[in-house]
Short mmCIF file of C-alpha atoms in Angstrom, two decimals:
data_model
loop_
_atom_site.label_atom_id
_atom_site.label_comp_id
_atom_site.label_asym_id
_atom_site.label_seq_id
_atom_site.Cartn_x
_atom_site.Cartn_y
_atom_site.Cartn_z
CA UNK A 1 0.00 0.00 0.00
CA UNK A 2 1.04 3.58 -0.51
CA UNK A 3 0.74 6.80 1.40
CA UNK A 4 2.54 10.13 1.17
CA UNK A 5 5.31 11.29 -1.13
CA UNK A 6 3.93 14.57 -2.40
CA UNK A 7 0.66 16.40 -2.74
CA UNK A 8 -1.76 15.93 -5.60
CA UNK A 9 -4.24 18.75 -5.28
CA UNK A 10 -6.87 17.47 -7.67
CA UNK A 11 -8.65 20.80 -7.94
CA UNK A 12 -5.59 21.87 -9.96
CA UNK A 13 -6.27 19.05 -12.44
CA UNK A 14 -8.53 21.43 -14.36
CA UNK A 15 -5.48 23.58 -15.12
CA UNK A 16 -3.07 20.78 -15.90
CA UNK A 17 -5.45 18.49 -17.79
CA UNK A 18 -8.01 20.74 -19.47
CA UNK A 19 -9.50 17.80 -21.36
CA UNK A 20 -10.53 16.09 -18.09
CA UNK A 21 -13.04 18.71 -16.98
CA UNK A 22 -16.25 20.33 -18.13
CA UNK A 23 -17.81 23.53 -16.87
CA UNK A 24 -20.86 23.27 -14.62
CA UNK A 25 -22.49 26.64 -15.24
CA UNK A 26 -25.34 26.03 -12.78
CA UNK A 27 -22.96 25.51 -9.85
CA UNK A 28 -20.23 27.81 -11.20
CA UNK A 29 -17.92 24.85 -10.83
CA UNK A 30 -16.25 22.08 -12.81
CA UNK A 31 -17.19 18.48 -13.53
CA UNK A 32 -14.19 16.18 -13.55
CA UNK A 33 -14.09 12.94 -15.51
CA UNK A 34 -12.93 10.75 -12.61
CA UNK A 35 -11.93 7.81 -14.82
CA UNK A 36 -9.67 10.05 -16.89
CA UNK A 37 -8.23 11.61 -13.73
CA UNK A 38 -7.36 8.15 -12.42
CA UNK A 39 -5.74 7.30 -15.75
CA UNK A 40 -3.70 10.53 -15.54
CA UNK A 41 -2.42 9.97 -11.99
CA UNK A 42 -2.43 6.20 -11.54
CA UNK A 43 1.28 5.78 -12.33
CA UNK A 44 2.11 8.32 -9.63
CA UNK A 45 -0.26 6.57 -7.22
CA UNK A 46 1.46 3.25 -7.90
CA UNK A 47 4.79 4.77 -6.80
CA UNK A 48 3.24 5.62 -3.44
CA UNK A 49 3.90 8.32 -0.92
CA UNK A 50 1.16 10.70 -2.05
CA UNK A 51 -1.13 13.09 -0.28
CA UNK A 52 -4.29 13.47 -2.34
CA UNK A 53 -6.55 16.44 -1.68
CA UNK A 54 -9.97 15.68 -3.12
CA UNK A 55 -13.58 15.67 -2.00
CA UNK A 56 -14.37 12.19 -3.31
CA UNK A 57 -12.33 9.22 -2.21
CA UNK A 58 -14.09 6.18 -3.60
CA UNK A 59 -12.55 6.65 -7.07
CA UNK A 60 -9.17 5.56 -5.70
CA UNK A 61 -8.52 1.80 -5.53
CA UNK A 62 -8.20 0.61 -1.94
CA UNK A 63 -4.87 -1.06 -2.74
CA UNK A 64 -3.38 2.40 -3.36
CA UNK A 65 -4.58 4.09 -0.18
CA UNK A 66 -3.16 3.77 3.35
CA UNK A 67 -5.03 6.54 5.14
CA UNK A 68 -8.17 8.55 4.46
CA UNK A 69 -8.58 11.77 6.43
CA UNK A 70 -12.07 13.26 6.39
CA UNK A 71 -12.11 16.85 7.58
CA UNK A 72 -15.37 17.88 9.24
CA UNK A 73 -16.62 21.37 9.99
CA UNK A 74 -19.48 22.83 12.00
CA UNK A 75 -22.24 23.85 9.57
CA UNK A 76 -22.31 27.50 10.66
CA UNK A 77 -18.57 27.81 10.14
CA UNK A 78 -18.77 25.97 6.83
CA UNK A 79 -21.57 28.27 5.66
CA UNK A 80 -19.49 31.36 6.43
CA UNK A 81 -16.42 29.90 4.68
CA UNK A 82 -18.33 29.04 1.53
CA UNK A 83 -20.09 32.39 1.32
CA UNK A 84 -16.73 34.14 1.78
CA UNK A 85 -15.39 32.12 -1.17
CA UNK A 86 -18.27 33.40 -3.28
CA UNK A 87 -20.08 30.08 -3.68
CA UNK A 88 -23.58 30.29 -5.12
CA UNK A 89 -26.51 29.70 -2.77
CA UNK A 90 -27.20 26.32 -4.42
CA UNK A 91 -23.58 25.24 -4.04
CA UNK A 92 -23.52 26.36 -0.38
CA UNK A 93 -26.74 24.45 0.31
CA UNK A 94 -25.41 21.35 -1.44
CA UNK A 95 -22.20 21.44 0.63
CA UNK A 96 -24.03 22.07 3.92
CA UNK A 97 -26.44 19.21 3.18
CA UNK A 98 -23.50 16.91 2.41
CA UNK A 99 -21.84 17.88 5.70
CA UNK A 100 -25.04 17.36 7.71
CA UNK A 101 -25.59 13.94 6.13
CA UNK A 102 -21.84 13.15 6.45
CA UNK A 103 -21.76 12.05 2.82
CA UNK A 104 -17.97 12.10 2.45
CA UNK A 105 -17.38 10.23 5.72
CA UNK A 106 -19.93 7.57 4.79
CA UNK A 107 -18.41 7.17 1.32
CA UNK A 108 -14.94 6.81 2.82
CA UNK A 109 -16.13 4.23 5.35
CA UNK A 110 -17.88 2.26 2.60
CA UNK A 111 -14.91 2.37 0.22
CA UNK A 112 -12.05 1.60 2.63
CA UNK A 113 -11.24 -0.49 5.68
CA UNK A 114 -12.52 1.06 8.90
CA UNK A 115 -9.07 1.30 10.46
CA UNK A 116 -7.69 3.59 7.73
CA UNK A 117 -10.52 6.16 7.78
CA UNK A 118 -10.16 8.91 10.34
CA UNK A 119 -12.26 11.97 11.00
CA UNK A 120 -10.74 15.28 12.11
CA UNK A 121 -12.51 18.48 13.13
CA UNK A 122 -11.42 21.52 11.15
CA UNK A 123 -13.35 24.44 12.65
CA UNK A 124 -10.58 26.87 13.53
CA UNK A 125 -6.93 27.65 12.89
CA UNK A 126 -5.75 25.70 15.95
CA UNK A 127 -7.55 22.56 14.75
CA UNK A 128 -6.22 23.06 11.23
CA UNK A 129 -2.66 23.41 12.55
CA UNK A 130 -3.11 20.30 14.69
CA UNK A 131 -4.47 18.39 11.69
CA UNK A 132 -1.48 19.37 9.58
CA UNK A 133 0.88 18.27 12.36
CA UNK A 134 -0.88 14.90 12.65
CA UNK A 135 -0.85 14.31 8.91
CA UNK A 136 2.84 15.25 8.67
CA UNK A 137 3.59 12.88 11.57
CA UNK A 138 1.75 10.05 9.77
CA UNK A 139 3.62 10.90 6.55
CA UNK A 140 6.96 10.82 8.34
CA UNK A 141 6.14 7.49 9.97
CA UNK A 142 5.03 6.05 6.64
CA UNK A 143 8.31 7.13 5.06
CA UNK A 144 10.30 5.45 7.87
CA UNK A 145 8.24 2.27 7.55
CA UNK A 146 8.51 2.18 3.75
CA UNK A 147 12.12 3.10 2.98
CA UNK A 148 13.18 1.57 -0.28
#
């Protein structure tokens, strides 16, 4: 199994691989062809040591994933963050509903073994800093455990 070597921030895929995305005018967002994304990054995933930042995890084969971190946020805080980013009302509502129904957490727990899915609160800067420290510690441990 593989874990962290570097960051793949999949939101940047739309800039690197223009042919993998379509515009979603209603949501003022992008629709990513997940199969094509996997084709584009699978070789890197096979090498291991990656941090993948994405809002959907079940597109990644379980054999390639060692840890899934689901960041959770209080709905009021999430609402304020999304409005500040300029999200449309529909997109804000969709995100808040997904958080309330813990869609991402449920998808992660269905797609991967229970012991590799963790949930972290991300409501304020202190929690965010703590989360980064924990993830870096896991990354460092993975690198020690998986020296080539």
